[in-house]
Every structure is written in C-alpha cells, then in structure tokens.
Amino acid sequence: MKIVTVVGARPQFVKAAPVSRELRRAHAELLVHTGQHYDDAMSAAFFRDLEMAEPDVNLGVGSGSHGRQTGEMLRRLEPVLLEHQPDGVLVYGDTNSTLAGALAAAKVAYPGGRRPWLAHVEAGLRSFNPAMPEERNRTVADHLADLLLAPTATAMDNLAREGLADRAALVGDVMVDAFAWAAPRARERLHREAAEHPGYVLLTLHRAENVDDPTRLAGWLSALGAAVAPGARAAECAVLFPVHPRTAATLRSADLALPANVLPLDPVGYLEMVALERSARAVATDSGGVQKEAYLAGVPCLTLRGETEWTETLEGGWNRLVGPDAAAIRAALEDAEALDRARPRPEPFGDGHAARRIVAALQDLQRLAGDREVTSA
Ligand code: UD1
Ligand code: UDP
C-alpha cells in the first residue's frame, strides 16, 4: 500500500510520528510537509525530537491569509498526487494543511480514472463554535473522507449525529502513543527556567481569538500573572510561557509588556514540552493538544477558552474552562491544587496503541478499494 501523508503544523508532526513509524514497517509512505510551519522551533525540532524521517516533499507554502495559504497548498499538492499516485491520502486534525490535503485527495483523478481514498485521523472532534476556523476545517475533512479515525467515544457520537457512522472507526488518540513514547525520553530535558522556578504554572496561548487582538491578549496575561502571584509574592510564582510565533507577533507589534512573573520562552521542542508539562504545578492553555497532555501527565489544567473539544478532560475536575478574569482563574487554580492527584484517571483517549489500529483500518480500507476495482473492471 502506498500512502501520501500530509502534515504542516506543529501538532500534526506529533500526531503523525507514531502512525508513520507503524506504517513504514510494511508500507510505503511519502511524507508531504505543506510548509505551514517553517521556523526550526515549529517544525524541524519536532522531526528531530520525534526521530521522524525528513519530509519527502516540502511544498514551502509558508504563512498567509486562510484563502491564500489553503489555495496555495491545494495548487501545490495536486501535482505531487498525480506524480506519485498513492492508494490513499492521510490527513490529521483540523489545520489549513488538513483542509488542503482533504480537498486535494477528494478532487484528484489519475490518468485512467483511478482516485485515492482519503482517511482522517482525529475525526469527529467538535467545539460547536462555528467561528473557529478549525471547526470548519475538520468538519469539511470529515465529510470528504472515506475513513474517519476517531479518538474518543464522544467523537464517534458526533460523527453519528452527522450521518457519518458507517465510515467511522474508534481507534483511540495517537497523542497518547506519542506521549507514552516521549515521556521516558523527556526525563533529561527539563528547561533551565523550570528547574529554577519549581512550582511554576506552564502557559501556552495561540488561538487567533485569544492572541490577535492586543487588548484581549494583554487581558489574559495580566489576569494570569495576578492570579498565579497575588500581591508581593510575584517573583516566586512563575508562569513559564513558551510563546507561539503568532502570539509573539502581537506582543511585538503592540509593544505589550508581560507581568513580572510571566517568563517568556522561545517555543520548545516536543521532549522539552513534555518535560515542562510533567513538572508543572498546573497548566494554563488554549491548545487542544496541551489540554490532553496535561490530563495524561496527571497535572491539573485551566483551559483559556469558552469551550473545549476534549470534554472528557473536564470530568473529575482535571480541566476547567476559565475566562480572562484574575479572581476566577485564582479560584480555579485553588480548586485544581486541591485535586487529589493520586486518584485514578479513566482512559477516554485509549491505551496508547492507536497507531496500530489506524494502520489495520487503512489496510482494511485498501482491501475494500481493491475489491471494488476488481468488480468494476
Ligand atoms: C495553526 C492552526 C491551528 C493550530 C496551530 C498549531 C490553522 C487555521 N490554524 O495556527 O489550528 O492549533 O497551527 O500551532 O491552520 N509563524 C511563524 N513561524 C512559523 C509558523 C507561523 O512566524 O513557523 C507566524 C506567522 O506570522 C503566521 C502566524 O504565525 O502568520 C500564524 O501561523 P499559521 O500557520 O497561519 O496559524 P497558527 O496560528 O500557527
Ligand atoms: N508543543 C511543543 N512546544 C511548545 C508548544 C507546544 O512541543 O512550545 C506541543 C505540545 O506538547 C503538543 C502540540 O505541540 O504536542 C500542540 O500544538 P499546539 O498547541 O500548537 O496546537 P493545538 O494542539 O492547539 O492544535
């Protein structure tokens, strides 16, 4: 079986790594990087940390408006599919790279009329917030795909509600596979600032709705700074903040100053991030992946959004939704600190063998596609 995998953004490298490793045992994979993320710290660092093969093709699309970026990916993907004529195309998650990969696969036809099938990993996630670009990307990808690889029972229910149950398979979450692989390797990789600030809160913020407007971003930062270090203890209660380039751009252009206890870091590689998550007192984030990783690490999480796709993390109080309000964040943090960390956490994201199930499901799909070709010949 020959697969083209399309990735482009930081979380997709993490998700693709375990599947790619499993796939390459018995099949041919062509890894196509759209170039959506391109800084060393946003891209190459992940390939190194995750011990992944270099991308076979980099489309070099770079940053741009949604239409330009997605359109350029689609334009550059089509000739790659026509040249390599894979049996199937594999896309991950909900970024513009996901949407472009899904559209390219859905529209291409090889000479003679054969077409690739499309499989979507992390299918069925819904925030029910139609304003999020990611919600549109994942919904379109799900409706185009021939095989929907769902991480959770909730995702399966969402797909069933949209009439997609017959194309869906519950395989578990590949981020569990990646996290389990990384955890022992991350032991030696704790950031110097973390060692110097025990009891830190780890912060990430990158969603467009939180960081593009300088007033909104400043509101989050001052609320978090004040909530974590009320009064004179500011310097002792650090918030370690690896800054996404999107967020860095707003901080720079609006010349925003950070509260004294919020310590900015460059974006860190995956192993350093796993180490930072595991040693944190609490995590505060608007990232989907980081919410889940906090849960897997058994570290309480505050989600800096009005809703989450990963509703399972809310059960048992491991994750709480908060707004940019210092008193509310302080109260949530105190609740989180009171959480009994030793109590068992259910495993709604699976057992860490999602990659194996995904490859098995792809093989089944390939067999079906082959049977259909024989029948129609
Ligand atoms: C994208 C995804 C988002 C995902 C996030 C993961 C979409 C619509 N959004 O958001 O779902 O959660 O990736 O991190 O696909 N930039 C750099 N260097 C880079 C990459 C980006 O400086 O290597 C800057 C550019 O100024 C760019 C901005 O970050 O305009 C935003 O990048 P973009 O890829 O458009 O979206 P993300 O915010 O990263
Ligand atoms: N991550 C990382 N370094 C960072 C921030 C995030 O390695 O500085 C990892 C994180 O551990 C997770 C993934 O990137 O595996 C999440 O990506 P991000 O938060 O950018 O996107 P989202 O999950 O919200 O789509």
Coordinates of C-alpha atoms and ligand atoms in Angstrom, one line a residue, residues 9-11 35-40 42-43 62-64 66 69 94-97 133-134 137 206-208 244-247 249 252 287-288, ligand 1:
A9 CA 1.7 22.4 11.6
R10 CA 3.4 21.6 14.9
P11 CA 0.6 19.3 16.4
G35 CA 5.4 24.3 4.9
Q36 CA 2.6 25.9 7.0
H37 CA 5.0 25.9 10.0
Y38 CA 8.6 26.5 9.0
D39 CA 10.7 28.0 11.9
D40 CA 13.2 25.5 13.2
M42 CA 8.0 25.0 15.0
S43 CA 9.0 22.3 12.5
G62 CA 4.5 29.4 4.5
S63 CA 2.2 31.9 6.2
G64 CA -0.7 33.8 4.6
H66 CA -6.6 31.4 5.1
Q69 CA -2.5 29.6 2.3
D94 CA -8.0 20.5 11.8
T95 CA -5.5 22.9 10.3
N96 CA -5.4 24.5 6.9
S97 CA -3.0 21.8 5.9
P133 CA -11.5 28.1 11.5
E134 CA -10.5 24.7 12.9
N137 CA -11.6 22.6 8.5
H206 CA -2.0 30.8 20.4
R207 CA -5.7 30.7 19.3
A208 CA -6.5 33.5 16.9
H244 CA 4.0 30.7 19.7
P245 CA 5.1 33.0 16.9
R246 CA 1.6 34.2 16.3
T247 CA 1.4 35.4 19.9
A249 CA 3.9 38.9 16.6
R252 CA 5.9 42.8 19.3
S287 CA -4.2 24.4 23.0
G288 CA -6.1 21.2 22.2
Ligands
UD1_1 C1 -2.2 26.8 13.1 C2 -3.6 26.1 13.0 C3 -4.2 25.9 14.5 C4 -3.2 25.1 15.3 C5 -1.8 25.8 15.3 C6 -0.8 24.9 16.0 C7 -4.9 26.8 11.1 C8 -6.0 27.6 10.6 N1 -4.5 27.0 12.4 O1 -2.4 28.0 13.7 O2 -5.3 25.1 14.3 O3 -3.7 25.0 16.6 O4 -1.4 25.9 13.9 O5 0.3 25.6 16.4 O6 -4.3 26.1 10.3 N2 4.5 31.8 12.1 C9 5.9 32.0 12.2 N3 6.6 30.8 12.0 C10 6.1 29.6 11.8 C11 4.7 29.5 11.7 C12 3.9 30.6 11.9 O7 6.4 33.0 12.4 O8 6.9 28.6 11.6 C13 3.7 33.0 12.4 C14 3.3 33.8 11.1 O9 3.3 35.2 11.5 C15 1.9 33.3 10.8 C16 1.3 33.1 12.2 O10 2.4 32.6 13.0 O11 1.2 34.3 10.1 C17 0.2 32.1 12.2 O12 0.6 30.8 11.6 P1 -0.5 29.9 10.9 O13 0.2 28.6 10.5 O14 -1.3 30.6 9.9 O15 -1.5 29.6 12.1 P2 -1.3 29.1 13.6 O16 -1.7 30.3 14.5 O17 0.1 28.6 13.8

